[in-house]
Amino acid sequence: MPHVLITGAAGGIGSAIAEAFAARGATLTLADRDLTALESTAARCDVPTAVRTADLADPEAPAALVDRAWSALGPVDILVNAAGLYPSLDMADVDTASWDRLFAVNLRAPVLTTAAFARRAMAEHRPGAVVNISSGSAQRSRPGGGPYASSKAALEMATRAAALELGGHGIRVNAVSPGFVLVDSDCNPVSAEYARAIGVNPLGRPGAPQDIARAVCWIAGPEASWITGEVLRVDGGSSTGAHHLPRIWQTDDTRAIAVGTTTEEHTR
Amino acid sequence: MNDQSPERAAYTVVGAGAIGGTLAHALSRRGHPVTVIDTDRAHVDAIRAHGLVVARGDKRTSVPVRAATPEEYDAGPLDRVLLAVKAQATRSAVEWIAPRLAPDGYVVSVQNGFNEDLIASLVGPERTVAAFVNIFADVVEPGVVQDGGAGALVIGEWGAPVSDRVRDLVADLQSWGPARADDNVEGHLWAKAGFGAMLAATALTDAPMADLIDRHRPSMAGLAEEIFAVAERRGVTLEAFDAFDPEPFRHGAVPAARDTAFDRLTAWLRTQTKDRSGIWRDLAVRHRPVEVTTHYADVITQAAGEGLPTIRLRAVLDGLRELECAPHTMSEARLDALDRLVQQPDHPQLPARSQAAAVQRWLDDHREEMVTDLAAYTAQGSSSDDLDALTDCLAWLRDWLDRRLGTPEDEEILPRADAGDILVRRYPVRGATTADSRAVTLVGHYDTVWPTGTLDTWPFRREHDRITGPGVFDMKAGLVQAVWALRALDELGLPRPACTLVLNGDEETGSHASHEAVVEAAAGSRLAMVFEAAADGSIKTARKGVGLFTLTVTGTEAHAGLDPTAGASAVDELAQQILHVNRLRDHEAGTSVNVGVIEGGTRSNVTAGRARAHLDIRVASDAERQRITRALAGLRPADTRTRLEVTGDWNRPVFERSAQVAEFADLATACAELLGFGLSEASVGGASDGNFLAAAGIPVLDGIGAVGSGAHARSENTSVSGMVERAALAATVLVALAGR
């Protein structure tokens, strides 16, 4: 059974990922900043589970986390970078400190954990899989989410770049890009109005953390063994187009033609 | 090129090495016009001067062939090309061939490795012919190829059924030997890749291939399994060749079938002229890069693409790359390491979160009872030299053990005449799923260094988390933890292996009266957990061996003033010997030498007739123990009128961090991680009963007892939270052992 290291494992999506891997019998090392919240995730994972607090804004923390997980519970097979910050920050209000902290956690940390993971895996000739949690906003920003969107866009390129270089060593690197997911998180309170507006998608329901977790397990697992450098959108189809806009053509004529054709076919 | 002998087809052999030279020779002998192209100037010149020579035993046969370097070649287009260059030279060779290749000509890859795709990309698949070749020849000097005996040559189209041109080629190559046409060359190439990986692994050291394959069957089978898994994923049907049947080397093959296949393979290899591989020759004799790393690059890429592991193959290739730079580092240890890599389980079976958490919570709930037990136990004085106190303490212990753990399945009390008796209690397995029925031995001592009466002035005390008192750290808390670990598992209904509790009463004085009995009681155990105190929180995975020696010098007494030359001073001699003995220190090797006490002489005006030094020597390896033993036995007096005598012995053997010790240390570390704390390892100078057990071949997890400090000192202390933590650790390790 694989040993899976998950950052941000106390969060809504991170904890769902932990539970999904636990349901598949993995060994887990869970990392986040808050020990109490981590413990509550771990309590729902009835597999060998270690918890580890880490502030991934610290430049030393990512490599230390990987090394510790590796030494303590044995070789890590799958790394999931789910830790991320989503501050409300307008592009006109950006300052060095907030930008740097955001990029430290959202971009530098997953890049450094991936590097540390790759170095150990290569040294021990082990294959591996990395899954970065990106966001639909990597392609399409929202008001107040520009810095976050920028960090995720960079993370998607870092995903492809790592996939390119590590593929030859049997290490796959992919990203899962969730659409809007209701996580019920205190850090990211969402107004009902926003949730309604953004939850509109072709599949007609907002995402659940479990939707993301299942995709992560799949793309990290053997069934996706020939997939690397991919950004998998898990968004109920919300990125397919402007689903919420009204139709341009509203006349009865168009419908009549369509219905007429169908009727004619039936009668033949 | 048909001008020489129109009735026979002309061939161009690119690369006249072992394979190319052998085939060129065979074709030429049968009357085919043959041209060889080789980049080696000396080889080309020798072939021009003396013909192409094949040596078979003492017999040499020469055939005339045209020879040229690629730069010199100026003849017409190429029709039939046998490509026999090293795999890494394929691209440049085919780039040379492509513009010269006739539109209806072809290139057949008589090479090692998978080169057909590359060739097809440069000259087109319709002009590419595939071959599987297994020829054990060798270029021994310019122009001379040493024949390697019978081999195999299978030719076919690349991804298409056998064609007329293939049949013609096979017919012509009958002059070499049993060449044949086959629709499934790829199946042969993959089978050869599996076999070739074994041969590549044998080049990691300097010994006959057959012997190494025989001695390292796990590595060899593991390598083939990895490669065949890739072939299987590609839908390739593997083909047998020579004495190699790939089927028993596929994942999940029947072990008996595999053994038979190994027997057959090694027996066949022993009949071959060459007992070393070409790869070995490249590294050790020719000092040139090996081509095998190129052969397998494609396999590794394909495996990566399929998400299949190539751990062993990469380890072999990495080893060979190292040897390219440092061929003198060939060593069978490299294959031993590969065996371990193969046998190493991917991940140890660990207890689930709920089990670890339950143990921790239960022990935390019972922490005050643990403290109460430690207080009562500490109140039982148990000085190593007070037999009455030891007897009383043991009686108290037996009663306490009955209360906490119930009646054991079996109890033995081994009486000692001049030391505390030994208690052995056996508790049966409970709910374990492991097939390993061996017991785990929990080892401890109940004696302390504190003389009877110490308790009068220094009783047990507890302040918040801190506990002080004689023997609490060394090692009364450790025993309380062991007992509560077992109790927690019993109460929670969690599984554990059979456990044997062994307590002795003379550990602090060297276990002279008990160590043999302790080792005997633990014989056949999976693991001995020694509940000695931790080293600054760390478990102890290596302990030094301790030797206590006395060096006695006998001189001749005389009046130092009246007759200064008559005597031979034992003190002077000892002074010199001390300097000599101190030079035996080797801090890097972990060897310490301490001359702790000296005594000698009678009066200042008497030349000393006798002097003595007491030595404490500690060593970290058995090799060092032997070196010191030899050195002490070899001491010679500088003043030959004096006599030296070394008495004493090694009190405890070295406890080295063996692979087994490391495995259990990793398990303990993982269990600690599940409980939320870090556990480190330490190598210490102090000895314990762990030394005796390790020397008897029983894996030892030592220092799993109390956390605290101040052993043998008035500052001795331990902690309540540490007791809970360490009891939980011991219990979790036992749960883990019950499931693996």
Short mmCIF file of C-alpha atoms in Angstrom, two decimals, chain B residues 95-300:
data_model
loop_
_atom_site.label_atom_id
_atom_site.label_comp_id
_atom_site.label_asym_id
_atom_site.label_seq_id
_atom_site.Cartn_x
_atom_site.Cartn_y
_atom_site.Cartn_z
CA GLU B 95 23.27 8.30 -40.38
CA TRP B 96 26.35 7.17 -42.31
CA ILE B 97 24.48 4.25 -43.90
CA ALA B 98 21.27 6.08 -44.84
CA PRO B 99 22.54 8.17 -47.79
CA ARG B 100 24.43 5.14 -49.18
CA LEU B 101 21.64 2.57 -48.75
CA ALA B 102 20.07 1.32 -52.00
CA PRO B 103 16.32 1.98 -52.31
CA ASP B 104 15.62 -1.76 -52.07
CA GLY B 105 18.44 -2.44 -49.60
CA TYR B 106 18.00 -3.09 -45.88
CA VAL B 107 19.75 -2.77 -42.57
CA VAL B 108 19.57 -5.68 -40.16
CA SER B 109 20.32 -4.88 -36.54
CA VAL B 110 22.58 -7.65 -35.29
CA GLN B 111 23.11 -5.74 -32.06
CA ASN B 112 22.35 -5.91 -28.39
CA GLY B 113 19.46 -3.88 -27.10
CA PHE B 114 16.45 -2.40 -28.84
CA ASN B 115 17.67 -0.46 -31.88
CA GLU B 116 15.07 -1.26 -34.52
CA ASP B 117 12.84 1.73 -33.84
CA LEU B 118 15.75 4.13 -34.19
CA ILE B 119 16.97 2.48 -37.39
CA ALA B 120 13.46 2.52 -38.86
CA SER B 121 13.16 6.22 -38.12
CA LEU B 122 16.32 6.91 -40.16
CA VAL B 123 16.02 4.52 -43.12
CA GLY B 124 12.32 3.71 -43.03
CA PRO B 125 10.63 0.64 -41.53
CA GLU B 126 10.54 -1.09 -44.92
CA ARG B 127 14.34 -1.10 -45.01
CA THR B 128 14.71 -2.29 -41.40
CA VAL B 129 15.17 -5.94 -40.42
CA ALA B 130 15.17 -7.07 -36.79
CA ALA B 131 17.41 -9.66 -35.24
CA PHE B 132 18.03 -11.20 -31.90
CA VAL B 133 21.64 -12.15 -31.43
CA ASN B 134 23.39 -14.00 -28.65
CA ILE B 135 26.98 -14.53 -29.70
CA PHE B 136 29.68 -14.80 -27.03
CA ALA B 137 32.64 -13.77 -29.22
CA ASP B 138 35.32 -11.24 -28.40
CA VAL B 139 37.86 -9.12 -30.30
CA VAL B 140 41.15 -10.19 -28.72
CA GLU B 141 43.55 -8.18 -30.90
CA PRO B 142 43.25 -6.08 -34.07
CA GLY B 143 41.92 -8.25 -36.84
CA VAL B 144 41.30 -11.25 -34.58
CA VAL B 145 37.97 -12.39 -33.17
CA GLN B 146 37.87 -15.11 -30.52
CA ASP B 147 35.00 -17.43 -31.26
CA GLY B 148 32.60 -17.79 -28.35
CA GLY B 149 31.00 -21.10 -29.23
CA ALA B 150 27.43 -21.78 -30.20
CA GLY B 151 24.93 -18.98 -29.75
CA ALA B 152 21.65 -17.89 -31.17
CA LEU B 153 20.60 -15.73 -34.10
CA VAL B 154 16.95 -15.11 -34.88
CA ILE B 155 15.96 -12.80 -37.73
CA GLY B 156 12.61 -11.36 -38.68
CA GLU B 157 10.82 -8.32 -39.99
CA TRP B 158 10.13 -5.58 -37.44
CA GLY B 159 6.44 -5.95 -36.68
CA ALA B 160 5.62 -8.04 -39.76
CA PRO B 161 5.74 -11.75 -40.68
CA VAL B 162 8.89 -13.31 -42.06
CA SER B 163 9.59 -12.23 -45.67
CA ASP B 164 11.62 -13.65 -48.54
CA ARG B 165 14.56 -11.35 -47.87
CA VAL B 166 14.67 -12.63 -44.30
CA ARG B 167 14.61 -16.23 -45.51
CA ASP B 168 17.46 -15.51 -47.94
CA LEU B 169 19.49 -13.85 -45.22
CA VAL B 170 18.90 -16.75 -42.85
CA ALA B 171 19.94 -19.21 -45.56
CA ASP B 172 23.19 -17.30 -46.12
CA LEU B 173 23.91 -17.18 -42.40
CA GLN B 174 23.74 -20.96 -42.08
CA SER B 175 27.47 -20.66 -42.77
CA TRP B 176 27.73 -19.21 -39.26
CA GLY B 177 25.42 -21.62 -37.47
CA PRO B 178 21.83 -22.19 -36.46
CA ALA B 179 20.40 -18.88 -37.67
CA ARG B 180 16.64 -18.98 -38.11
CA ALA B 181 13.71 -16.84 -39.15
CA ASP B 182 10.96 -15.97 -36.70
CA ASP B 183 7.89 -13.74 -36.63
CA ASN B 184 8.51 -12.73 -33.00
CA VAL B 185 11.99 -11.24 -32.80
CA GLU B 186 10.68 -8.76 -30.24
CA GLY B 187 9.84 -11.65 -27.91
CA HIS B 188 13.43 -12.82 -28.15
CA LEU B 189 14.80 -9.33 -27.58
CA TRP B 190 12.77 -8.92 -24.39
CA ALA B 191 13.77 -12.34 -23.12
CA LYS B 192 17.38 -11.43 -23.82
CA ALA B 193 16.88 -8.10 -22.01
CA GLY B 194 15.88 -10.02 -18.89
CA PHE B 195 18.80 -12.41 -19.17
CA GLY B 196 21.15 -9.57 -20.13
CA ALA B 197 20.24 -7.66 -16.97
CA MET B 198 21.43 -10.64 -14.91
CA LEU B 199 24.71 -10.71 -16.82
CA ALA B 200 25.02 -6.95 -16.34
CA ALA B 201 24.57 -7.39 -12.60
CA THR B 202 27.39 -9.95 -12.52
CA ALA B 203 29.74 -7.24 -13.84
CA LEU B 204 29.38 -5.43 -10.50
CA THR B 205 32.08 -7.69 -9.16
CA ASP B 206 34.91 -9.89 -10.39
CA ALA B 207 33.76 -13.51 -10.25
CA PRO B 208 32.36 -16.07 -12.70
CA MET B 209 28.91 -15.20 -14.02
CA ALA B 210 27.47 -18.61 -13.20
CA ASP B 211 28.61 -18.46 -9.56
CA LEU B 212 27.25 -14.95 -9.06
CA ILE B 213 23.88 -15.75 -10.60
CA ASP B 214 23.74 -18.81 -8.36
CA ARG B 215 24.67 -16.89 -5.20
CA HIS B 216 22.38 -13.93 -5.84
CA ARG B 217 19.24 -15.58 -7.11
CA PRO B 218 16.89 -13.03 -5.45
CA SER B 219 18.55 -10.10 -7.24
CA MET B 220 18.68 -11.94 -10.51
CA ALA B 221 15.05 -13.02 -10.42
CA GLY B 222 14.01 -9.53 -9.30
CA LEU B 223 15.77 -7.92 -12.24
CA ALA B 224 14.20 -10.24 -14.78
CA GLU B 225 10.78 -9.76 -13.17
CA GLU B 226 11.02 -5.99 -13.56
CA ILE B 227 11.90 -6.22 -17.24
CA PHE B 228 9.37 -8.89 -18.08
CA ALA B 229 6.62 -6.83 -16.45
CA VAL B 230 7.31 -4.12 -19.04
CA ALA B 231 7.29 -6.67 -21.88
CA GLU B 232 4.04 -8.09 -20.59
CA ARG B 233 2.47 -4.64 -20.50
CA ARG B 234 3.50 -4.17 -24.15
CA GLY B 235 1.77 -7.41 -25.05
CA VAL B 236 5.01 -9.17 -25.97
CA THR B 237 5.15 -12.96 -25.89
CA LEU B 238 8.53 -13.90 -24.44
CA GLU B 239 10.61 -16.50 -26.27
CA ALA B 240 13.08 -18.99 -24.77
CA PHE B 241 16.62 -19.11 -26.13
CA ASP B 242 19.75 -21.13 -25.39
CA ALA B 243 19.33 -22.43 -21.85
CA PHE B 244 17.20 -19.48 -20.80
CA ASP B 245 13.48 -19.94 -20.36
CA PRO B 246 11.92 -16.58 -19.42
CA GLU B 247 8.64 -18.01 -18.15
CA PRO B 248 9.81 -18.97 -14.62
CA PHE B 249 11.25 -15.47 -14.18
CA ARG B 250 7.96 -13.68 -14.64
CA HIS B 251 6.26 -12.17 -11.63
CA GLY B 252 4.38 -14.76 -9.62
CA ALA B 253 6.16 -17.77 -11.09
CA VAL B 254 6.26 -20.98 -9.06
CA PRO B 255 9.42 -20.90 -6.86
CA ALA B 256 10.30 -24.52 -7.66
CA ALA B 257 10.12 -23.83 -11.39
CA ARG B 258 12.32 -20.82 -10.89
CA ASP B 259 14.90 -22.84 -8.97
CA THR B 260 14.99 -25.43 -11.76
CA ALA B 261 15.43 -22.65 -14.32
CA PHE B 262 18.31 -21.19 -12.29
CA ASP B 263 19.94 -24.63 -12.03
CA ARG B 264 19.71 -25.13 -15.75
CA LEU B 265 20.92 -21.62 -16.58
CA THR B 266 23.96 -21.73 -14.31
CA ALA B 267 24.88 -25.23 -15.47
CA TRP B 268 24.79 -24.02 -19.08
CA LEU B 269 26.81 -20.90 -18.27
CA ARG B 270 29.50 -23.10 -16.72
CA THR B 271 29.91 -24.87 -20.08
CA GLN B 272 30.68 -21.59 -21.85
CA THR B 273 34.24 -20.60 -22.77
CA LYS B 274 33.87 -17.14 -21.29
CA ASP B 275 33.09 -17.00 -17.59
CA ARG B 276 32.96 -13.20 -17.41
CA SER B 277 30.50 -10.98 -19.27
CA GLY B 278 31.41 -8.58 -22.06
CA ILE B 279 30.34 -5.79 -19.72
CA TRP B 280 32.83 -6.96 -17.12
CA ARG B 281 35.52 -7.02 -19.83
CA ASP B 282 34.64 -3.47 -20.91
CA LEU B 283 35.00 -2.24 -17.32
CA ALA B 284 37.87 -4.29 -15.96
CA VAL B 285 40.02 -4.93 -19.03
CA ARG B 286 39.26 -2.34 -21.65
CA HIS B 287 38.35 0.51 -19.28
CA ARG B 288 35.73 1.81 -21.59
CA PRO B 289 32.12 2.87 -21.12
CA VAL B 290 29.62 0.03 -21.15
CA GLU B 291 26.85 -0.04 -23.72
CA VAL B 292 24.38 -1.77 -21.47
CA THR B 293 23.31 1.54 -19.95
CA THR B 294 22.15 2.53 -23.44
CA HIS B 295 20.36 -0.79 -24.00
CA TYR B 296 18.19 -0.34 -20.99
CA ALA B 297 17.47 3.39 -21.29
CA ASP B 298 14.57 2.44 -23.53
CA VAL B 299 13.29 -0.19 -21.09
CA ILE B 300 13.36 2.32 -18.25
#
